[in-house]
Amino acid sequence: MALQCGIVGLPNVGKSTLFNCLSNAKAQSANFPFCTIEPNIGVITVPDERINKLMELVKSEKAIPTTVEIVDIAGLVKGASKGEGLGNKFLGNIRETDAILHVLRCFDDDNITHVDTTIDPVRDKEIIDIELQLKDLENVEARISKIEKLARTGGDKKALRILGHLEKYKEALVQGKSARTVEIDPVAKKEDLFDLQLLTDKPIMYVCNVDEGSVKNGNKYTEAVIEAVKNENAEVLIIGAAIEADITELETYEERQMFLEDLGLKEAGVAKLINSAYKLLNLQTYFTTGPQETRAWTFRKGMKAPQCAGIIHTDFERGFIRAEVIKYNDFVTLGSESACREAGKMGVEGKEYVVNDGDIMHFRFNV
């Protein structure tokens, strides 16, 4: 399930530095705009202690964690919606991603230039918001012009319903609001607007890149960002990209933990970011475990057992009979599959079972 989060932001806000911390793929990081021309893609392991615990209990030969793809997209400038700078390339790349990590510069440093000379993360956010909103407005207006006649004079009920959704989006976009602020029933959105793909309707997390002194409690810039996005359906994460870069240079786990403790932190910001990105994509994890391997599998929240079986192999979904399910906490408490079975903690579930995060699954199928 190759789902992607795209890292966006103005030039020189720390995007590529952060990407380098997330991935072994090394994007060029330099003090000038457009140092990232093509989107760099990193396949990032999602930290999850549960897989290590299961491997230990079952004595598996290996563990295979789940992953998420992170894309470092070229820095954007004003006028991107009209093709300025790398605008067309930027908009094309971001359209292909499933969620957005918007990096905002929330630190002062005279040695790192800013395209607008002063530090103002809310202004920077609005620059990108406006460009994405303008492109979405163009898309919505084009769609309205195609469907309006059919809806108003043709008496097509579905067309009339779709037009109503589109007009809600247009009203918000004209007011400088993102599409994600518009409340539309998820079922209606899926059925009526599945191909609309608005840029500002994608799930988003604002990543505040701060200096070392602000990494624990934030600063005036992060406070301004939190206030600015309070009415958006968005998350905010505070991280110090430069600090994360220093952490990646440390060779041992013990050294990294000592470094974090000195800063008063329990875990690296990168780990928080990866887990947050995973949740932002509405993803969860189920496990399969045995002597050969313990493996984490990614699925979308709300998927049923046959769909999750199909992630392993299409034959599993096509010939699905049932799923044997053990809850993670029960498995850890009792220590083995056989002990869970004896204690009545193994459920036998059918096609309508909605898989939960942490479920340990064994699928029965026949083709």
Short mmCIF file of N, CA and C in Angstrom, two decimals, residues 144-161 163 167:
data_model
loop_
_atom_site.label_atom_id
_atom_site.label_comp_id
_atom_site.label_asym_id
_atom_site.label_seq_id
_atom_site.Cartn_x
_atom_site.Cartn_y
_atom_site.Cartn_z
N ILE A 144 -17.87 23.34 -12.39
CA ILE A 144 -19.20 23.96 -12.33
C ILE A 144 -19.71 24.29 -13.73
N SER A 145 -18.84 24.84 -14.55
CA SER A 145 -19.26 25.22 -15.91
C SER A 145 -19.70 24.02 -16.73
N LYS A 146 -19.14 22.85 -16.43
CA LYS A 146 -19.50 21.63 -17.16
C LYS A 146 -20.84 21.07 -16.71
N ILE A 147 -21.14 21.21 -15.42
CA ILE A 147 -22.30 20.52 -14.86
C ILE A 147 -23.51 21.43 -14.63
N GLU A 148 -23.28 22.74 -14.67
CA GLU A 148 -24.34 23.68 -14.29
C GLU A 148 -25.57 23.57 -15.18
N LYS A 149 -25.37 23.49 -16.47
CA LYS A 149 -26.51 23.42 -17.39
C LYS A 149 -27.31 22.14 -17.18
N LEU A 150 -26.60 21.04 -17.00
CA LEU A 150 -27.25 19.75 -16.77
C LEU A 150 -28.06 19.77 -15.48
N ALA A 151 -27.51 20.45 -14.46
CA ALA A 151 -28.17 20.48 -13.15
C ALA A 151 -29.39 21.40 -13.14
N ARG A 152 -29.24 22.58 -13.75
CA ARG A 152 -30.30 23.59 -13.62
C ARG A 152 -31.42 23.43 -14.65
N THR A 153 -31.08 22.97 -15.83
CA THR A 153 -32.11 22.87 -16.87
C THR A 153 -32.44 21.44 -17.26
N GLY A 154 -31.55 20.52 -16.95
CA GLY A 154 -31.78 19.13 -17.35
C GLY A 154 -32.53 18.32 -16.31
N GLY A 155 -32.64 18.85 -15.10
CA GLY A 155 -33.37 18.14 -14.06
C GLY A 155 -32.67 16.91 -13.52
N ASP A 156 -31.37 16.82 -13.77
CA ASP A 156 -30.59 15.67 -13.28
C ASP A 156 -30.34 15.84 -11.77
N LYS A 157 -30.92 14.96 -10.95
CA LYS A 157 -30.82 15.11 -9.49
C LYS A 157 -29.39 14.96 -8.99
N LYS A 158 -28.65 14.00 -9.56
CA LYS A 158 -27.26 13.81 -9.13
C LYS A 158 -26.42 15.03 -9.50
N ALA A 159 -26.63 15.55 -10.71
CA ALA A 159 -25.89 16.73 -11.15
C ALA A 159 -26.20 17.92 -10.24
N LEU A 160 -27.47 18.06 -9.85
CA LEU A 160 -27.87 19.15 -8.95
C LEU A 160 -27.19 19.01 -7.59
N ARG A 161 -27.10 17.76 -7.12
CA ARG A 161 -26.45 17.50 -5.83
C ARG A 161 -24.94 17.83 -5.91
N LEU A 163 -23.52 19.87 -8.00
CA LEU A 163 -23.39 21.33 -8.14
C LEU A 163 -23.44 21.99 -6.77
N GLU A 167 -20.48 24.36 -5.30
CA GLU A 167 -20.71 25.76 -4.92
C GLU A 167 -20.27 26.03 -3.49
#
